[in-house]
CSV table of C-alpha atoms and ligand atoms in Angstrom, one decimal:
chain,number,residue,atom,x,y,z
A,1,MET,CA,-0.3,-23.0,4.2
A,2,LYS,CA,-0.5,-20.8,7.3
A,3,ARG,CA,-3.4,-18.4,7.5
A,4,LEU,CA,-3.6,-15.2,9.6
A,5,THR,CA,-7.2,-14.3,10.3
A,6,ARG,CA,-8.5,-10.7,10.2
A,7,ASN,CA,-9.3,-10.5,13.9
A,8,HIS,CA,-5.6,-9.9,14.5
A,9,SER,CA,-5.9,-6.2,13.7
A,10,ILE,CA,-3.6,-3.4,14.7
A,11,PHE,CA,-4.2,0.4,14.2
A,12,ALA,CA,-0.6,1.5,14.5
A,13,MET,CA,2.7,0.1,13.2
A,14,ASP,CA,4.6,-0.2,16.4
A,15,LYS,CA,7.7,-2.2,17.4
A,16,GLN,CA,6.0,-3.0,20.7
A,17,ASN,CA,3.2,-4.9,18.9
A,18,GLN,CA,3.4,-8.7,19.7
A,19,PRO,CA,3.8,-10.9,16.6
A,20,VAL,CA,0.7,-13.0,15.8
A,21,LEU,CA,2.4,-15.1,13.1
A,22,TYR,CA,5.9,-16.3,12.6
A,23,VAL,CA,7.1,-17.1,9.0
A,24,ASP,CA,10.4,-18.1,7.4
A,25,SER,CA,12.0,-16.4,4.5
A,26,GLY,CA,10.6,-17.9,1.3
A,27,GLU,CA,7.4,-19.1,3.0
A,28,ARG,CA,4.0,-18.6,1.3
A,29,PHE,CA,1.0,-17.8,3.5
A,30,ILE,CA,-2.4,-16.2,3.5
A,31,VAL,CA,-3.4,-13.0,5.3
A,32,GLU,CA,-7.1,-12.0,5.7
A,33,THR,CA,-7.6,-8.3,5.7
A,34,GLU,CA,-10.3,-6.2,7.2
A,35,ASP,CA,-11.7,-3.3,5.2
A,36,CYS,CA,-10.7,0.3,6.2
A,37,PHE,CA,-13.9,0.9,8.2
A,38,CYS,CA,-13.6,-2.4,10.2
A,39,HIS,CA,-16.8,-3.6,8.4
A,40,GLN,CA,-18.9,-0.9,10.2
A,41,ILE,CA,-20.2,0.3,6.8
A,42,VAL,CA,-21.8,-2.5,4.8
A,43,GLU,CA,-25.2,-1.0,3.7
A,44,SER,CA,-25.8,2.2,1.8
A,45,ASP,CA,-27.4,3.8,4.9
A,46,ASP,CA,-24.4,3.0,7.0
A,47,VAL,CA,-22.3,6.2,7.1
A,48,LEU,CA,-19.7,7.8,9.3
A,49,ASN,CA,-22.0,9.3,11.9
A,50,ASP,CA,-22.3,9.5,15.7
A,51,SER,CA,-22.6,5.7,16.1
A,52,PHE,CA,-19.5,5.1,14.0
A,53,ASP,CA,-16.5,4.1,16.1
A,54,TYR,CA,-13.7,6.4,14.7
A,55,SER,CA,-11.1,4.6,16.7
A,56,ARG,CA,-11.6,1.6,14.5
A,57,VAL,CA,-10.4,2.8,11.1
A,58,ASN,CA,-7.6,1.7,8.8
A,59,PRO,CA,-6.7,-1.6,10.5
A,60,ALA,CA,-3.9,-3.8,9.3
A,61,THR,CA,-3.6,-7.5,10.0
A,62,GLY,CA,-0.4,-8.5,11.8
A,63,PRO,CA,2.3,-8.1,12.8
A,64,ILE,CA,4.0,-10.9,11.1
A,65,PHE,CA,7.5,-11.8,12.4
A,66,VAL,CA,9.9,-12.9,9.7
A,67,ASN,CA,12.4,-15.3,11.3
A,68,GLY,CA,16.0,-14.2,10.9
A,69,CYS,CA,15.1,-10.7,9.5
A,70,GLN,CA,17.3,-8.0,11.0
A,71,PRO,CA,17.4,-4.2,11.0
A,72,GLY,CA,19.2,-3.0,7.9
A,73,ASP,CA,17.8,-5.9,5.8
A,74,THR,CA,15.3,-5.3,3.1
A,75,LEU,CA,12.0,-7.3,3.2
A,76,LYS,CA,10.8,-8.5,-0.2
A,77,VAL,CA,7.0,-9.2,-0.2
A,78,THR,CA,5.6,-11.0,-3.3
A,79,ILE,CA,1.8,-10.7,-3.7
A,80,HIS,CA,0.6,-13.9,-5.4
A,81,LYS,CA,-3.1,-13.4,-5.2
A,82,ILE,CA,-5.7,-11.0,-3.8
A,83,GLU,CA,-9.2,-12.4,-3.5
A,84,VAL,CA,-11.8,-9.8,-2.6
A,85,GLU,CA,-15.3,-10.3,-1.2
A,86,SER,CA,-18.4,-9.7,-3.2
A,87,ARG,CA,-19.2,-6.3,-1.9
A,88,GLY,CA,-17.2,-3.1,-1.2
A,89,VAL,CA,-18.0,0.5,-0.4
A,90,VAL,CA,-17.0,3.9,-1.5
A,91,GLU,CA,-17.5,6.8,0.9
A,92,VAL,CA,-17.5,10.5,0.8
A,93,TYR,CA,-17.2,12.7,3.9
A,94,PRO,CA,-17.1,16.5,4.4
A,95,GLY,CA,-13.5,17.7,4.1
A,96,TRP,CA,-12.1,14.6,2.5
A,97,GLY,CA,-10.1,15.1,-0.7
A,98,PRO,CA,-9.4,18.3,-2.7
A,99,LEU,CA,-13.2,18.9,-3.2
A,100,GLY,CA,-14.1,17.9,0.4
A,101,ASN,CA,-15.5,21.4,1.0
A,102,LYS,CA,-18.3,20.6,-1.5
A,103,VAL,CA,-19.3,17.4,0.3
A,104,GLU,CA,-22.3,18.3,2.6
A,105,LYS,CA,-22.7,14.9,4.3
A,106,ALA,CA,-21.3,11.5,4.5
A,107,GLU,CA,-22.6,9.1,1.9
A,108,THR,CA,-22.0,5.5,1.0
A,109,LYS,CA,-22.2,3.7,-2.3
A,110,ILE,CA,-22.2,-0.1,-2.4
A,111,VAL,CA,-20.2,-1.7,-5.1
A,112,SER,CA,-20.9,-5.3,-6.0
A,113,ILE,CA,-18.1,-7.5,-7.3
A,114,SER,CA,-18.4,-10.3,-9.7
A,115,GLU,CA,-16.5,-12.1,-12.4
A,116,GLY,CA,-13.7,-9.5,-12.7
A,117,TRP,CA,-16.0,-6.5,-12.6
A,118,ALA,CA,-17.0,-3.9,-10.0
A,119,LYS,CA,-20.5,-2.6,-10.5
A,120,PHE,CA,-20.9,1.1,-9.6
A,121,GLY,CA,-24.5,2.0,-10.3
A,122,LYS,CA,-25.0,0.9,-14.0
A,123,TYR,CA,-21.2,1.1,-14.7
A,124,LEU,CA,-19.1,-1.9,-14.9
A,125,LEU,CA,-15.5,-1.2,-14.0
A,126,PRO,CA,-12.6,-3.7,-14.4
A,127,LEU,CA,-11.5,-5.1,-11.1
A,128,HIS,CA,-7.9,-4.3,-10.1
A,129,PRO,CA,-7.5,-5.4,-6.4
A,130,MET,CA,-4.6,-3.6,-4.6
A,131,VAL,CA,-3.3,-3.4,-1.0
A,132,GLY,CA,-3.7,0.1,0.5
A,133,VAL,CA,-1.7,-0.5,3.7
A,134,MET,CA,1.5,-2.5,3.9
A,135,GLY,CA,4.3,-1.8,6.2
A,136,VAL,CA,6.8,-2.8,8.8
A,137,ALA,CA,7.3,-1.5,12.4
A,138,PRO,CA,9.2,1.8,12.3
A,139,ALA,CA,12.4,2.3,14.4
A,140,GLY,CA,11.1,5.0,16.6
A,141,GLU,CA,7.6,6.0,17.7
A,142,ALA,CA,4.6,4.1,16.5
A,143,VAL,CA,2.9,5.4,13.3
A,144,LEU,CA,-0.8,5.1,12.9
A,145,CYS,CA,-1.9,2.8,10.0
A,146,VAL,CA,-3.6,5.7,8.4
A,147,SER,CA,-0.3,7.3,7.6
A,148,PRO,CA,2.3,6.4,5.0
A,149,GLY,CA,6.1,6.8,5.5
A,150,PRO,CA,9.5,5.2,4.9
A,151,HIS,CA,8.2,2.1,6.7
A,152,GLY,CA,5.4,1.7,4.1
A,153,GLY,CA,1.9,2.0,5.8
A,154,ASN,CA,-1.0,3.7,4.0
A,155,LEU,CA,0.8,4.1,0.7
A,156,ASP,CA,-2.4,3.7,-1.4
A,157,THR,CA,-0.4,2.9,-4.5
A,158,VAL,CA,-2.2,1.0,-7.2
A,159,ASN,CA,0.8,-1.1,-8.2
A,160,ILE,CA,0.8,-2.9,-4.9
A,161,ALA,CA,-1.3,-5.6,-6.6
A,162,GLU,CA,-1.1,-9.2,-7.8
A,163,GLY,CA,2.2,-10.2,-9.2
A,164,ALA,CA,4.1,-7.2,-7.6
A,165,GLU,CA,7.1,-7.4,-5.4
A,166,ILE,CA,7.2,-4.8,-2.6
A,167,TYR,CA,10.6,-4.0,-1.0
A,168,LEU,CA,10.5,-2.4,2.5
A,169,PRO,CA,13.4,-1.3,4.7
A,170,VAL,CA,13.6,-3.2,7.9
A,171,PHE,CA,14.0,-1.4,11.2
A,172,VAL,CA,13.3,-4.0,13.9
A,173,SER,CA,14.1,-7.6,14.4
A,174,GLY,CA,11.6,-9.8,12.5
A,175,ALA,CA,10.4,-6.8,10.5
A,176,LYS,CA,6.9,-7.0,12.0
A,177,LEU,CA,5.0,-6.8,8.7
A,178,ALA,CA,1.3,-5.8,8.6
A,179,LEU,CA,-1.2,-5.2,5.8
A,180,GLY,CA,-4.8,-4.2,5.2
A,181,ASP,CA,-7.1,-1.7,3.4
A,182,VAL,CA,-7.5,-3.6,0.2
A,183,HIS,CA,-9.3,-1.8,-2.6
A,184,ALA,CA,-11.2,-3.7,-5.3
A,185,ILE,CA,-10.3,-0.8,-7.5
A,186,MET,CA,-8.8,2.6,-6.9
A,187,GLY,CA,-7.6,5.4,-9.2
A,188,ASP,CA,-4.3,7.2,-8.9
A,189,GLY,CA,-4.8,9.9,-6.2
A,190,GLU,CA,-7.8,8.3,-4.5
A,191,ILE,CA,-9.4,11.7,-4.9
A,192,CYS,CA,-12.6,11.4,-2.8
A,193,GLY,CA,-10.7,9.7,0.0
A,194,THR,CA,-11.6,6.0,-0.6
A,195,GLY,CA,-11.2,3.3,-3.1
A,196,VAL,CA,-13.7,0.4,-3.3
A,197,GLU,CA,-13.0,-0.5,0.4
A,198,ILE,CA,-13.4,-4.3,0.8
A,199,ARG,CA,-12.4,-7.3,2.9
A,200,ALA,CA,-9.9,-9.6,1.2
A,201,GLU,CA,-7.5,-12.6,1.4
A,202,VAL,CA,-4.0,-12.0,0.3
A,203,GLU,CA,-1.7,-14.9,-0.6
A,204,MET,CA,1.9,-13.8,-0.3
A,205,LYS,CA,5.5,-14.7,0.3
A,206,VAL,CA,8.2,-12.9,2.2
A,207,GLU,CA,11.9,-13.1,1.6
A,208,ILE,CA,14.9,-11.5,3.3
A,209,CYS,CA,16.9,-9.5,0.8
A,210,GLU,CA,20.4,-8.7,2.1
A,211,ASN,CA,22.0,-7.0,-0.9
A,212,TRP,CA,19.7,-4.1,-1.5
A,213,GLN,CA,19.6,-1.4,1.1
A,214,LEU,CA,16.6,0.9,0.9
A,215,SER,CA,15.3,3.9,2.9
A,216,ASN,CA,11.9,4.0,1.4
A,217,PRO,CA,9.5,1.5,-0.2
A,218,VAL,CA,10.0,0.3,-3.8
A,219,VAL,CA,7.5,-1.7,-5.9
A,220,LYS,CA,8.7,-3.9,-8.8
A,221,THR,CA,6.4,-5.2,-11.4
A,222,LYS,CA,6.9,-7.0,-14.8
A,223,GLU,CA,7.6,-3.8,-16.6
A,224,SER,CA,8.7,-1.2,-14.0
A,225,TYR,CA,10.2,-0.1,-10.7
A,226,PHE,CA,8.2,2.4,-8.7
A,227,PHE,CA,10.1,4.5,-6.1
A,228,ILE,CA,7.7,5.8,-3.5
A,229,GLY,CA,8.1,8.9,-1.5
A,230,SER,CA,5.7,10.3,1.2
A,231,GLY,CA,5.9,13.8,2.7
A,232,LYS,CA,4.0,16.6,4.4
A,233,THR,CA,3.9,18.4,1.0
A,234,PHE,CA,4.1,17.1,-2.5
A,235,GLU,CA,7.4,18.9,-2.9
A,236,GLU,CA,8.8,16.9,0.0
A,237,ALA,CA,7.4,13.6,-1.3
A,238,ILE,CA,8.7,14.2,-4.8
A,239,GLN,CA,12.2,15.0,-3.5
A,240,ILE,CA,12.3,11.7,-1.6
A,241,ALA,CA,11.2,9.7,-4.7
A,242,ALA,CA,13.6,11.6,-7.0
A,243,GLU,CA,16.5,11.2,-4.7
A,244,GLU,CA,16.0,7.4,-4.5
A,245,SER,CA,15.3,7.0,-8.2
A,246,VAL,CA,18.4,8.9,-9.3
A,247,LYS,CA,20.6,6.9,-6.8
A,248,PHE,CA,19.2,3.6,-8.1
A,249,ILE,CA,19.7,4.5,-11.8
A,250,GLN,CA,23.3,5.7,-11.0
A,251,GLU,CA,24.2,2.6,-9.1
A,252,ARG,CA,22.6,-0.1,-11.3
A,253,ASN,CA,23.7,1.5,-14.6
A,254,ASN,CA,27.1,2.6,-13.2
A,255,ILE,CA,26.8,6.1,-14.6
A,256,SER,CA,27.4,9.5,-13.1
A,257,TRP,CA,24.9,11.1,-10.8
A,258,THR,CA,24.3,13.8,-13.4
A,259,GLU,CA,23.6,11.3,-16.1
A,260,ALA,CA,21.3,9.5,-13.8
A,261,TYR,CA,19.5,12.8,-13.0
A,262,MET,CA,19.1,13.4,-16.8
A,263,MET,CA,17.9,9.9,-17.4
A,264,THR,CA,15.3,10.3,-14.6
A,265,SER,CA,14.1,13.4,-16.5
A,266,ILE,CA,13.8,11.9,-19.9
A,267,ALA,CA,12.8,8.3,-19.3
A,268,THR,CA,10.8,8.1,-16.0
A,269,ASP,CA,7.4,9.3,-14.9
A,270,LEU,CA,6.3,11.0,-11.8
A,271,LEU,CA,2.9,9.8,-10.7
A,272,PHE,CA,0.5,10.6,-7.8
A,273,SER,CA,-0.3,7.6,-5.5
A,274,GLN,CA,-2.6,9.4,-3.1
A,275,VAL,CA,-3.5,13.0,-2.2
A,276,VAL,CA,-5.7,12.3,0.8
A,277,ASN,CA,-3.7,10.8,3.7
A,278,PRO,CA,-1.9,12.7,6.5
A,279,LEU,CA,1.3,12.6,4.3
A,280,LYS,CA,1.0,12.7,0.5
A,281,THR,CA,2.5,9.9,-1.6
A,282,VAL,CA,4.0,10.0,-5.0
A,283,ARG,CA,6.0,7.5,-7.0
A,284,ILE,CA,8.5,7.6,-9.9
A,285,ARG,CA,8.0,4.9,-12.5
A,286,ILE,CA,11.3,3.6,-13.9
A,287,PRO,CA,10.9,1.3,-16.9
A,288,ARG,CA,12.9,-1.9,-16.3
A,289,LYS,CA,14.2,-1.8,-19.8
A,290,ILE,CA,16.3,1.3,-19.0
A,291,ILE,CA,18.0,-0.5,-16.1
A,292,ASP,CA,21.0,-2.8,-16.5
A,293,GLU,CA,19.7,-6.0,-14.8
B,1,CA,CA1,-5.9,3.8,2.4
B,2,ZN,ZN1,-8.8,2.2,1.8
């Protein structure tokens, strides 16, 4: 199995980036990811201070060129396994998150990982590794890896985890996929600005999916579809996710737009993904059992 090492980092999703790995549709491979601070914060007295290099945050490993993948296709990414290292960090910083005005200084908490648990102080929390950043090169200008968008990016969506399929619209030849920012655990919203930030190895597969055209990322799990929307405001993000969800229900179930809008209202859930990135991200959970598959 091919392995892409974490020294191949990018800080922006950019069509100009040179591919560092070529894979075929259906191929399984391993990607090593760097943590969101480029491993500059590994002890509890490491914090975001004057010696911290702010140009090295939110890296993604890649880009990965998917042979034969063309603009207009959809890229399906299956996450088979996420293996995290034994230590991660949680960070607070003045201004981060809805209560950032109450944070007086940067502080770091080390979280140790073992046997399916994350140890935060005396509290054992069940591990749920997820990929914070996953995206393809956008059509136009480069987008920093810290931002989410229609191309994916910093979606910070807890369902981008083992067993999930992530569907991304493709804008450039080869898709130019990149990923990083794994969290050992994170809650919906990522309220203080970080999850348990950690290095990881992700075993995954990519496939070219020609018969489903998307304009924003979608995640599919055993039970649900998640339609993701990111926007400058929550209203904007919600509108994108709702638009896509209603269209999907209408088309798959072959019902009217109005019926699909009603069904979205009575049988799906609007959830927060993250409230801390340059654009805000929400998702609508559609139970697979209400979709004709
Ligand atoms: Ca993130
Ligand atoms: Zn992160």
